[in-house]
Amino acid sequence: MELAFIPSPSVGVVHLGPIPLRGYAFCIIIGVFVGVWLGNKRWVQRGGRSGTVADIAVWAVPFGLVGGRLYHVITTYEPYFGKDGHPLNAFKVWEGGLGIWGAVALGAVGAWIGCRRRGIPLPAYADALAPGLALGQAIGRWGNWFNQELYGKPTDLPWALKISSDPAIGRVGGTYHPTFLYECLWCIGVAALVIWADKRFRLGHGRAFALYVAAYCAGRAWIEYMRVDEAHHILGLRLNVWTALIVFVLAVVYFVVSAKKVPGREEVVEPGALEERAAAEAAAAGKKDEEGRSTDGASPAAEDGDGDGDRAKVSVEKPAAKTEKKPEKKPEKTEQAAKADEAEQAPAGKPEAAAAGEAAAEEPAAEAADSKKA
């Protein structure tokens, strides 16, 4: 008895008038936007310009979509070029069928072209984009849920995926392992691992990208082994399992060799970006200082140029006048000190009075002598 399961959507496309809105396409588009958004944040943190990741993604995304489709069509050619196949169906990307191996490989070619045009080292760009790629894959895997494809072996676990039957394509209904959900959760873990390791060990020169590739391949190998959809087998293993194992080894080798040859992280990831940021910060700081000085100085009325401004200037200058030094007051003399001064001045005053009296007495005598002579 089925107690719980994950239901599948009854339809994978909704028509808005003549326009079909496909769940698979929406998941891919949302995954691309999330990947570019996170990549841009990490690129700016590493010293690059904002918007550079999106500019290069204009090259990388189309190349990646073409590469992913080519890988799927080449490795699963029967529905397109086999017996009773339809070659034109190879262009129907919305029906599903994007191989991550081809998407990353050809997407890297597009990114290389974009980086070369901007004078940016591709390994540094790949390091910044790595966690975003993992999150983009996690979101994109829900497109398989809309299309009811790429599920695992039958199971009755509570989180089993309910698949509806479709005799037209040979799909048998039942409950299966939700491999799309397993890969989604694994990719989220890979993104968290790369972000943590990059902060902890300051990975550079493509090593963060190599860690992403190795970690993803480790999970993809066992998830791929659970799938029951048709695939080519080599020595009893699915082709994608072998691809995951080979790419895992190559990523680990690159990580080790790169760490020995070019340890540390790039100091400059985008020419001129640090200088532009420093100049912008200095200009912003200068503008802030000017605004602060205008706020702390005279009042707005003083800047109007009218009579109120003059009054404002006077009011500003008044406190300065108050600060001038006043002459010190001499201490008032006590009563005893005043009497002492009078006593000292008295003797000097008597001779002057006596001399004045003698002069006054001599004047009449002189007048009398003159009259006798006459």
mmCIF file of C-alpha atoms in Angstrom, residues 14-362:
data_model
loop_
_atom_site.group_PDB
_atom_site.id
_atom_site.type_symbol
_atom_site.label_atom_id
_atom_site.label_comp_id
_atom_site.label_asym_id
_atom_site.label_seq_id
_atom_site.Cartn_x
_atom_site.Cartn_y
_atom_site.Cartn_z
ATOM 1 C CA VAL A 14 0.689 25.284 -20.145
ATOM 2 C CA HIS A 15 -0.583 27.262 -23.134
ATOM 3 C CA LEU A 16 -1.020 30.996 -22.751
ATOM 4 C CA GLY A 17 -3.059 31.502 -25.903
ATOM 5 C CA PRO A 18 -0.819 30.375 -28.758
ATOM 6 C CA ILE A 19 2.302 30.593 -26.578
ATOM 7 C CA PRO A 20 3.395 27.355 -24.844
ATOM 8 C CA LEU A 21 4.927 27.767 -21.394
ATOM 9 C CA ARG A 22 7.044 24.695 -20.749
ATOM 10 C CA GLY A 23 8.173 23.747 -17.258
ATOM 11 C CA TYR A 24 11.449 22.273 -18.553
ATOM 12 C CA ALA A 25 12.415 25.530 -20.279
ATOM 13 C CA PHE A 26 11.470 27.614 -17.244
ATOM 14 C CA CYS A 27 13.694 25.515 -14.988
ATOM 15 C CA ILE A 28 16.645 25.936 -17.359
ATOM 16 C CA ILE A 29 16.118 29.704 -17.604
ATOM 17 C CA ILE A 30 15.767 30.165 -13.839
ATOM 18 C CA GLY A 31 18.874 28.049 -13.293
ATOM 19 C CA VAL A 32 20.867 30.251 -15.674
ATOM 20 C CA PHE A 33 19.745 33.447 -13.916
ATOM 21 C CA VAL A 34 20.593 32.080 -10.465
ATOM 22 C CA GLY A 35 23.990 30.893 -11.668
ATOM 23 C CA VAL A 36 24.842 34.277 -13.214
ATOM 24 C CA TRP A 37 23.591 36.149 -10.122
ATOM 25 C CA LEU A 38 25.760 34.147 -7.717
ATOM 26 C CA GLY A 39 28.698 34.208 -10.102
ATOM 27 C CA ASN A 40 28.491 38.003 -10.336
ATOM 28 C CA LYS A 41 28.553 38.358 -6.533
ATOM 29 C CA ARG A 42 31.620 36.147 -6.248
ATOM 30 C CA TRP A 43 33.333 37.919 -9.149
ATOM 31 C CA VAL A 44 32.901 41.325 -7.510
ATOM 32 C CA GLN A 45 34.212 39.928 -4.212
ATOM 33 C CA ARG A 46 37.337 38.746 -6.009
ATOM 34 C CA GLY A 47 37.980 42.206 -7.459
ATOM 35 C CA GLY A 48 36.107 42.166 -10.764
ATOM 36 C CA ARG A 49 33.516 44.534 -12.215
ATOM 37 C CA SER A 50 29.827 43.997 -11.684
ATOM 38 C CA GLY A 51 28.184 42.809 -14.895
ATOM 39 C CA THR A 52 31.239 41.096 -16.329
ATOM 40 C CA VAL A 53 29.894 37.615 -15.545
ATOM 41 C CA ALA A 54 26.661 38.362 -17.396
ATOM 42 C CA ASP A 55 28.564 39.773 -20.386
ATOM 43 C CA ILE A 56 30.622 36.599 -20.697
ATOM 44 C CA ALA A 57 27.537 34.440 -20.078
ATOM 45 C CA VAL A 58 26.128 35.844 -23.306
ATOM 46 C CA TRP A 59 28.806 33.722 -24.971
ATOM 47 C CA ALA A 60 28.871 30.792 -22.567
ATOM 48 C CA VAL A 61 25.135 30.027 -22.291
ATOM 49 C CA PRO A 62 24.367 29.572 -26.019
ATOM 50 C CA PHE A 63 27.503 27.476 -26.441
ATOM 51 C CA GLY A 64 26.512 25.427 -23.403
ATOM 52 C CA LEU A 65 22.989 24.756 -24.679
ATOM 53 C CA VAL A 66 24.320 23.640 -28.045
ATOM 54 C CA GLY A 67 26.974 21.469 -26.398
ATOM 55 C CA GLY A 68 24.488 19.877 -24.022
ATOM 56 C CA ARG A 69 22.120 19.050 -26.854
ATOM 57 C CA LEU A 70 24.906 17.685 -29.050
ATOM 58 C CA TYR A 71 26.110 15.375 -26.299
ATOM 59 C CA HIS A 72 22.602 14.035 -25.753
ATOM 60 C CA VAL A 73 21.901 13.515 -29.450
ATOM 61 C CA ILE A 74 25.262 11.813 -30.061
ATOM 62 C CA THR A 75 25.026 9.469 -27.084
ATOM 63 C CA THR A 76 21.305 8.773 -27.622
ATOM 64 C CA TYR A 77 21.025 8.940 -31.390
ATOM 65 C CA GLU A 78 18.403 6.235 -31.906
ATOM 66 C CA PRO A 79 15.299 8.464 -31.485
ATOM 67 C CA TYR A 80 16.733 10.902 -34.026
ATOM 68 C CA PHE A 81 18.852 9.014 -36.558
ATOM 69 C CA GLY A 82 18.060 5.374 -35.830
ATOM 70 C CA LYS A 83 15.339 3.216 -37.303
ATOM 71 C CA ASP A 84 12.046 5.127 -37.371
ATOM 72 C CA GLY A 85 13.870 8.118 -35.986
ATOM 73 C CA HIS A 86 13.007 11.764 -36.661
ATOM 74 C CA PRO A 87 16.083 13.961 -37.250
ATOM 75 C CA LEU A 88 14.152 17.188 -36.815
ATOM 76 C CA ASN A 89 13.311 16.173 -33.237
ATOM 77 C CA ALA A 90 16.957 16.780 -32.397
ATOM 78 C CA PHE A 91 16.113 20.498 -32.320
ATOM 79 C CA LYS A 92 13.255 20.095 -29.833
ATOM 80 C CA VAL A 93 15.259 21.021 -26.764
ATOM 81 C CA TRP A 94 12.090 21.745 -24.777
ATOM 82 C CA GLU A 95 11.227 18.052 -24.795
ATOM 83 C CA GLY A 96 14.276 17.331 -22.657
ATOM 84 C CA GLY A 97 17.695 15.981 -23.389
ATOM 85 C CA LEU A 98 20.674 18.143 -22.324
ATOM 86 C CA GLY A 99 23.896 16.412 -21.369
ATOM 87 C CA ILE A 100 25.738 18.289 -18.640
ATOM 88 C CA TRP A 101 29.085 17.025 -19.920
ATOM 89 C CA GLY A 102 28.598 18.629 -23.323
ATOM 90 C CA ALA A 103 27.084 21.759 -21.786
ATOM 91 C CA VAL A 104 30.109 22.378 -19.550
ATOM 92 C CA ALA A 105 32.644 21.482 -22.245
ATOM 93 C CA LEU A 106 31.253 23.674 -25.030
ATOM 94 C CA GLY A 107 30.120 26.325 -22.545
ATOM 95 C CA ALA A 108 33.758 26.615 -21.471
ATOM 96 C CA VAL A 109 34.663 27.383 -25.098
ATOM 97 C CA GLY A 110 32.130 30.209 -25.160
ATOM 98 C CA ALA A 111 33.413 31.495 -21.816
ATOM 99 C CA TRP A 112 36.973 31.405 -23.138
ATOM 100 C CA ILE A 113 35.960 33.573 -26.088
ATOM 101 C CA GLY A 114 34.222 36.065 -23.792
ATOM 102 C CA CYS A 115 37.143 36.156 -21.354
ATOM 103 C CA ARG A 116 39.646 36.647 -24.153
ATOM 104 C CA ARG A 117 37.691 39.634 -25.458
ATOM 105 C CA ARG A 118 37.737 41.198 -21.971
ATOM 106 C CA GLY A 119 41.343 40.305 -21.106
ATOM 107 C CA ILE A 120 40.240 38.094 -18.210
ATOM 108 C CA PRO A 121 41.865 34.788 -17.160
ATOM 109 C CA LEU A 122 39.440 31.915 -17.780
ATOM 110 C CA PRO A 123 40.430 29.950 -14.604
ATOM 111 C CA ALA A 124 39.542 32.924 -12.381
ATOM 112 C CA TYR A 125 36.180 33.313 -14.125
ATOM 113 C CA ALA A 126 35.492 29.575 -13.767
ATOM 114 C CA ASP A 127 36.281 29.728 -10.040
ATOM 115 C CA ALA A 128 33.783 32.539 -9.514
ATOM 116 C CA LEU A 129 31.091 30.754 -11.515
ATOM 117 C CA ALA A 130 31.528 27.227 -10.073
ATOM 118 C CA PRO A 131 28.980 27.343 -7.188
ATOM 119 C CA GLY A 132 26.487 29.120 -9.430
ATOM 120 C CA LEU A 133 26.791 26.316 -11.973
ATOM 121 C CA ALA A 134 25.983 23.762 -9.295
ATOM 122 C CA LEU A 135 22.926 25.713 -8.136
ATOM 123 C CA GLY A 136 21.815 26.202 -11.734
ATOM 124 C CA GLN A 137 21.987 22.433 -12.251
ATOM 125 C CA ALA A 138 19.998 21.856 -9.069
ATOM 126 C CA ILE A 139 17.190 24.052 -10.390
ATOM 127 C CA GLY A 140 17.404 22.732 -13.927
ATOM 128 C CA ARG A 141 16.918 19.135 -12.739
ATOM 129 C CA TRP A 142 13.325 19.973 -11.847
ATOM 130 C CA GLY A 143 12.696 20.160 -15.584
ATOM 131 C CA ASN A 144 12.994 16.358 -15.601
ATOM 132 C CA TRP A 145 10.209 16.261 -13.010
ATOM 133 C CA PHE A 146 7.918 18.241 -15.329
ATOM 134 C CA ASN A 147 8.701 15.860 -18.210
ATOM 135 C CA GLN A 148 8.507 12.695 -16.049
ATOM 136 C CA GLU A 149 11.902 11.484 -17.214
ATOM 137 C CA LEU A 150 15.250 10.236 -15.897
ATOM 138 C CA TYR A 151 13.844 8.497 -12.824
ATOM 139 C CA GLY A 152 15.443 5.568 -11.016
ATOM 140 C CA LYS A 153 14.544 2.017 -10.132
ATOM 141 C CA PRO A 154 11.124 1.059 -8.692
ATOM 142 C CA THR A 155 10.744 1.674 -4.957
ATOM 143 C CA ASP A 156 8.059 2.017 -2.292
ATOM 144 C CA LEU A 157 9.940 4.547 -0.152
ATOM 145 C CA PRO A 158 7.896 7.478 1.214
ATOM 146 C CA TRP A 159 9.735 9.873 -1.125
ATOM 147 C CA ALA A 160 9.187 7.711 -4.214
ATOM 148 C CA LEU A 161 8.246 9.509 -7.425
ATOM 149 C CA LYS A 162 4.850 8.724 -8.930
ATOM 150 C CA ILE A 163 5.121 8.224 -12.698
ATOM 151 C CA SER A 164 2.050 7.965 -14.918
ATOM 152 C CA SER A 165 1.894 5.385 -17.705
ATOM 153 C CA ASP A 166 2.271 6.430 -21.348
ATOM 154 C CA PRO A 167 2.105 3.551 -23.844
ATOM 155 C CA ALA A 168 2.995 5.908 -26.699
ATOM 156 C CA ILE A 169 6.566 6.203 -25.442
ATOM 157 C CA GLY A 170 6.662 2.923 -23.561
ATOM 158 C CA ARG A 171 6.520 4.479 -20.087
ATOM 159 C CA VAL A 172 5.240 2.186 -17.353
ATOM 160 C CA GLY A 173 3.438 3.782 -14.448
ATOM 161 C CA GLY A 174 4.505 3.218 -10.847
ATOM 162 C CA THR A 175 6.686 4.664 -8.084
ATOM 163 C CA TYR A 176 10.393 5.085 -8.713
ATOM 164 C CA HIS A 177 13.476 6.609 -7.124
ATOM 165 C CA PRO A 178 13.389 10.399 -7.780
ATOM 166 C CA THR A 179 16.893 10.647 -9.212
ATOM 167 C CA PHE A 180 16.187 14.238 -10.282
ATOM 168 C CA LEU A 181 15.659 15.103 -6.603
ATOM 169 C CA TYR A 182 18.787 13.233 -5.525
ATOM 170 C CA GLU A 183 20.876 15.142 -8.034
ATOM 171 C CA CYS A 184 19.237 18.438 -7.059
ATOM 172 C CA LEU A 185 20.152 17.948 -3.392
ATOM 173 C CA TRP A 186 23.631 16.742 -4.313
ATOM 174 C CA CYS A 187 24.273 19.846 -6.435
ATOM 175 C CA ILE A 188 23.184 22.107 -3.571
ATOM 176 C CA GLY A 189 25.695 20.310 -1.356
ATOM 177 C CA VAL A 190 28.398 20.744 -4.006
ATOM 178 C CA ALA A 191 27.728 24.492 -4.178
ATOM 179 C CA ALA A 192 27.993 24.782 -0.386
ATOM 180 C CA LEU A 193 31.222 22.733 -0.392
ATOM 181 C CA VAL A 194 32.875 24.919 -3.040
ATOM 182 C CA ILE A 195 31.886 28.155 -1.281
ATOM 183 C CA TRP A 196 33.231 26.885 2.050
ATOM 184 C CA ALA A 197 36.483 25.513 0.604
ATOM 185 C CA ASP A 198 37.067 28.687 -1.415
ATOM 186 C CA LYS A 199 36.771 30.860 1.707
ATOM 187 C CA ARG A 200 38.751 28.473 3.898
ATOM 188 C CA PHE A 201 41.662 27.768 1.524
ATOM 189 C CA ARG A 202 41.449 30.724 -0.913
ATOM 190 C CA LEU A 203 41.294 28.520 -3.991
ATOM 191 C CA GLY A 204 42.514 30.058 -7.210
ATOM 192 C CA HIS A 205 43.710 29.368 -10.755
ATOM 193 C CA GLY A 206 40.728 27.110 -11.535
ATOM 194 C CA ARG A 207 40.891 24.931 -8.417
ATOM 195 C CA ALA A 208 37.439 25.940 -7.152
ATOM 196 C CA PHE A 209 36.034 24.885 -10.532
ATOM 197 C CA ALA A 210 37.989 21.626 -10.388
ATOM 198 C CA LEU A 211 36.553 20.923 -6.930
ATOM 199 C CA TYR A 212 33.050 21.512 -8.283
ATOM 200 C CA VAL A 213 33.650 19.110 -11.183
ATOM 201 C CA ALA A 214 35.131 16.394 -8.967
ATOM 202 C CA ALA A 215 32.400 16.649 -6.337
ATOM 203 C CA TYR A 216 29.622 16.635 -8.929
ATOM 204 C CA CYS A 217 31.078 13.600 -10.720
ATOM 205 C CA ALA A 218 31.316 11.676 -7.449
ATOM 206 C CA GLY A 219 27.589 12.082 -6.925
ATOM 207 C CA ARG A 220 26.576 11.708 -10.559
ATOM 208 C CA ALA A 221 28.263 8.281 -10.755
ATOM 209 C CA TRP A 222 26.020 6.620 -8.157
ATOM 210 C CA ILE A 223 22.891 8.559 -9.189
ATOM 211 C CA GLU A 224 23.424 7.549 -12.817
ATOM 212 C CA TYR A 225 23.800 3.931 -11.734
ATOM 213 C CA MET A 226 20.237 4.021 -10.282
ATOM 214 C CA ARG A 227 18.547 5.193 -13.496
ATOM 215 C CA VAL A 228 16.500 2.804 -15.630
ATOM 216 C CA ASP A 229 16.139 4.800 -18.852
ATOM 217 C CA GLU A 230 17.801 3.409 -21.941
ATOM 218 C CA ALA A 231 21.520 4.106 -22.315
ATOM 219 C CA HIS A 232 24.635 2.645 -23.901
ATOM 220 C CA HIS A 233 26.681 0.338 -21.661
ATOM 221 C CA ILE A 234 30.415 -0.306 -21.636
ATOM 222 C CA LEU A 235 31.687 -3.270 -19.586
ATOM 223 C CA GLY A 236 28.380 -3.432 -17.785
ATOM 224 C CA LEU A 237 28.312 0.268 -16.789
ATOM 225 C CA ARG A 238 26.297 3.068 -18.328
ATOM 226 C CA LEU A 239 28.195 5.464 -20.576
ATOM 227 C CA ASN A 240 27.555 8.413 -18.251
ATOM 228 C CA VAL A 241 28.997 6.472 -15.312
ATOM 229 C CA TRP A 242 32.243 6.014 -17.208
ATOM 230 C CA THR A 243 32.185 9.686 -18.209
ATOM 231 C CA ALA A 244 31.752 10.705 -14.575
ATOM 232 C CA LEU A 245 34.652 8.513 -13.429
ATOM 233 C CA ILE A 246 37.033 9.778 -16.128
ATOM 234 C CA VAL A 247 36.158 13.444 -15.587
ATOM 235 C CA PHE A 248 36.513 12.963 -11.808
ATOM 236 C CA VAL A 249 40.073 11.702 -12.221
ATOM 237 C CA LEU A 250 40.985 14.554 -14.575
ATOM 238 C CA ALA A 251 39.581 17.149 -12.151
ATOM 239 C CA VAL A 252 41.529 15.723 -9.208
ATOM 240 C CA VAL A 253 44.753 15.623 -11.227
ATOM 241 C CA TYR A 254 44.297 19.240 -12.290
ATOM 242 C CA PHE A 255 43.587 20.300 -8.701
ATOM 243 C CA VAL A 256 46.808 18.692 -7.392
ATOM 244 C CA VAL A 257 49.086 19.815 -10.237
ATOM 245 C CA SER A 258 47.700 23.363 -10.206
ATOM 246 C CA ALA A 259 48.234 23.684 -6.459
ATOM 247 C CA LYS A 260 51.910 22.809 -6.909
ATOM 248 C CA LYS A 261 52.600 24.950 -9.964
ATOM 249 C CA VAL A 262 50.615 28.097 -9.130
ATOM 250 C CA PRO A 263 49.721 28.125 -5.433
ATOM 251 C CA GLY A 264 47.540 30.824 -3.940
ATOM 252 C CA ARG A 265 44.962 32.969 -5.690
ATOM 253 C CA GLU A 266 45.122 35.555 -8.467
ATOM 254 C CA GLU A 267 45.771 39.063 -7.184
ATOM 255 C CA VAL A 268 44.145 40.707 -10.222
ATOM 256 C CA VAL A 269 41.212 39.068 -12.004
ATOM 257 C CA GLU A 270 40.099 41.987 -14.189
ATOM 258 C CA PRO A 271 42.469 44.747 -15.340
ATOM 259 C CA GLY A 272 41.556 48.206 -14.038
ATOM 260 C CA ALA A 273 38.640 47.030 -11.894
ATOM 261 C CA LEU A 274 40.347 47.672 -8.537
ATOM 262 C CA GLU A 275 41.532 51.134 -9.611
ATOM 263 C CA GLU A 276 38.042 52.107 -10.767
ATOM 264 C CA ARG A 277 36.519 50.904 -7.523
ATOM 265 C CA ALA A 278 39.067 52.804 -5.430
ATOM 266 C CA ALA A 279 38.436 55.990 -7.432
ATOM 267 C CA ALA A 280 34.676 55.594 -7.047
ATOM 268 C CA GLU A 281 35.004 55.051 -3.298
ATOM 269 C CA ALA A 282 37.268 58.111 -2.963
ATOM 270 C CA ALA A 283 34.805 60.257 -4.929
ATOM 271 C CA ALA A 284 31.918 59.019 -2.787
ATOM 272 C CA ALA A 285 33.895 59.760 0.391
ATOM 273 C CA GLY A 286 34.749 63.275 -0.833
ATOM 274 C CA LYS A 287 31.123 63.977 -1.680
ATOM 275 C CA LYS A 288 30.073 62.764 1.737
ATOM 276 C CA ASP A 289 32.637 65.044 3.418
ATOM 277 C CA GLU A 290 31.401 68.053 1.442
ATOM 278 C CA GLU A 291 27.823 67.313 2.407
ATOM 279 C CA GLY A 292 28.899 66.968 6.020
ATOM 280 C CA ARG A 293 30.736 70.318 5.984
ATOM 281 C CA SER A 294 27.784 72.124 4.428
ATOM 282 C CA THR A 295 25.520 70.666 7.089
ATOM 283 C CA ASP A 296 27.848 71.504 10.013
ATOM 284 C CA GLY A 297 28.669 75.077 8.825
ATOM 285 C CA ALA A 298 26.380 78.121 8.509
ATOM 286 C CA SER A 299 22.657 77.669 8.556
ATOM 287 C CA PRO A 300 20.756 77.417 5.258
ATOM 288 C CA ALA A 301 19.579 81.018 5.744
ATOM 289 C CA ALA A 302 23.195 82.202 5.565
ATOM 290 C CA GLU A 303 23.568 80.618 2.131
ATOM 291 C CA ASP A 304 20.578 82.441 0.646
ATOM 292 C CA GLY A 305 22.508 85.709 0.137
ATOM 293 C CA ASP A 306 19.832 87.991 1.711
ATOM 294 C CA GLY A 307 19.711 90.069 4.896
ATOM 295 C CA ASP A 308 18.983 87.010 6.995
ATOM 296 C CA GLY A 309 22.338 85.647 5.925
ATOM 297 C CA ASP A 310 24.096 88.728 7.348
ATOM 298 C CA ARG A 311 22.294 88.323 10.631
ATOM 299 C CA ALA A 312 23.350 84.726 10.693
ATOM 300 C CA LYS A 313 26.991 85.750 10.202
ATOM 301 C CA VAL A 314 26.739 88.207 13.085
ATOM 302 C CA SER A 315 25.266 85.549 15.305
ATOM 303 C CA VAL A 316 28.150 83.252 14.401
ATOM 304 C CA GLU A 317 30.764 85.941 15.131
ATOM 305 C CA LYS A 318 29.321 86.985 18.508
ATOM 306 C CA PRO A 319 30.654 84.034 20.466
ATOM 307 C CA ALA A 320 34.180 84.933 19.278
ATOM 308 C CA ALA A 321 33.832 88.467 20.748
ATOM 309 C CA LYS A 322 32.843 87.028 24.072
ATOM 310 C CA THR A 323 36.034 85.107 24.246
ATOM 311 C CA GLU A 324 38.250 88.279 24.265
ATOM 312 C CA LYS A 325 40.239 88.836 27.451
ATOM 313 C CA LYS A 326 38.953 91.526 29.731
ATOM 314 C CA PRO A 327 41.425 93.677 31.721
ATOM 315 C CA GLU A 328 41.911 92.356 35.146
ATOM 316 C CA LYS A 329 40.390 94.450 37.902
ATOM 317 C CA LYS A 330 42.788 95.681 40.529
ATOM 318 C CA PRO A 331 41.785 94.743 44.010
ATOM 319 C CA GLU A 332 40.191 97.616 45.939
ATOM 320 C CA LYS A 333 42.351 99.107 48.658
ATOM 321 C CA THR A 334 41.375 98.524 52.197
ATOM 322 C CA GLU A 335 40.697 101.478 54.554
ATOM 323 C CA GLN A 336 44.036 101.037 56.344
ATOM 324 C CA ALA A 337 45.961 101.056 53.050
ATOM 325 C CA ALA A 338 44.225 104.285 51.987
ATOM 326 C CA LYS A 339 45.133 106.032 55.262
ATOM 327 C CA ALA A 340 48.731 104.908 54.862
ATOM 328 C CA ASP A 341 48.929 106.491 51.433
ATOM 329 C CA GLU A 342 47.526 109.777 52.736
ATOM 330 C CA ALA A 343 50.119 109.788 55.517
ATOM 331 C CA GLU A 344 52.946 109.286 53.035
ATOM 332 C CA GLN A 345 51.711 112.102 50.745
ATOM 333 C CA ALA A 346 51.197 114.658 53.611
ATOM 334 C CA PRO A 347 54.917 115.603 54.300
ATOM 335 C CA ALA A 348 55.614 116.111 50.661
ATOM 336 C CA GLY A 349 52.715 118.530 50.414
ATOM 337 C CA LYS A 350 53.828 120.963 53.303
ATOM 338 C CA PRO A 351 57.047 122.368 51.743
ATOM 339 C CA GLU A 352 55.199 123.153 48.594
ATOM 340 C CA ALA A 353 52.614 125.151 50.551
ATOM 341 C CA ALA A 354 55.314 127.015 52.522
ATOM 342 C CA ALA A 355 57.163 127.933 49.354
ATOM 343 C CA ALA A 356 53.969 129.262 47.890
ATOM 344 C CA GLY A 357 53.371 131.368 51.034
ATOM 345 C CA GLU A 358 56.864 132.884 50.999
ATOM 346 C CA ALA A 359 56.520 133.780 47.362
ATOM 347 C CA ALA A 360 53.256 135.511 48.139
ATOM 348 C CA ALA A 361 54.866 137.469 51.053
ATOM 349 C CA GLU A 362 57.828 138.639 48.939
#
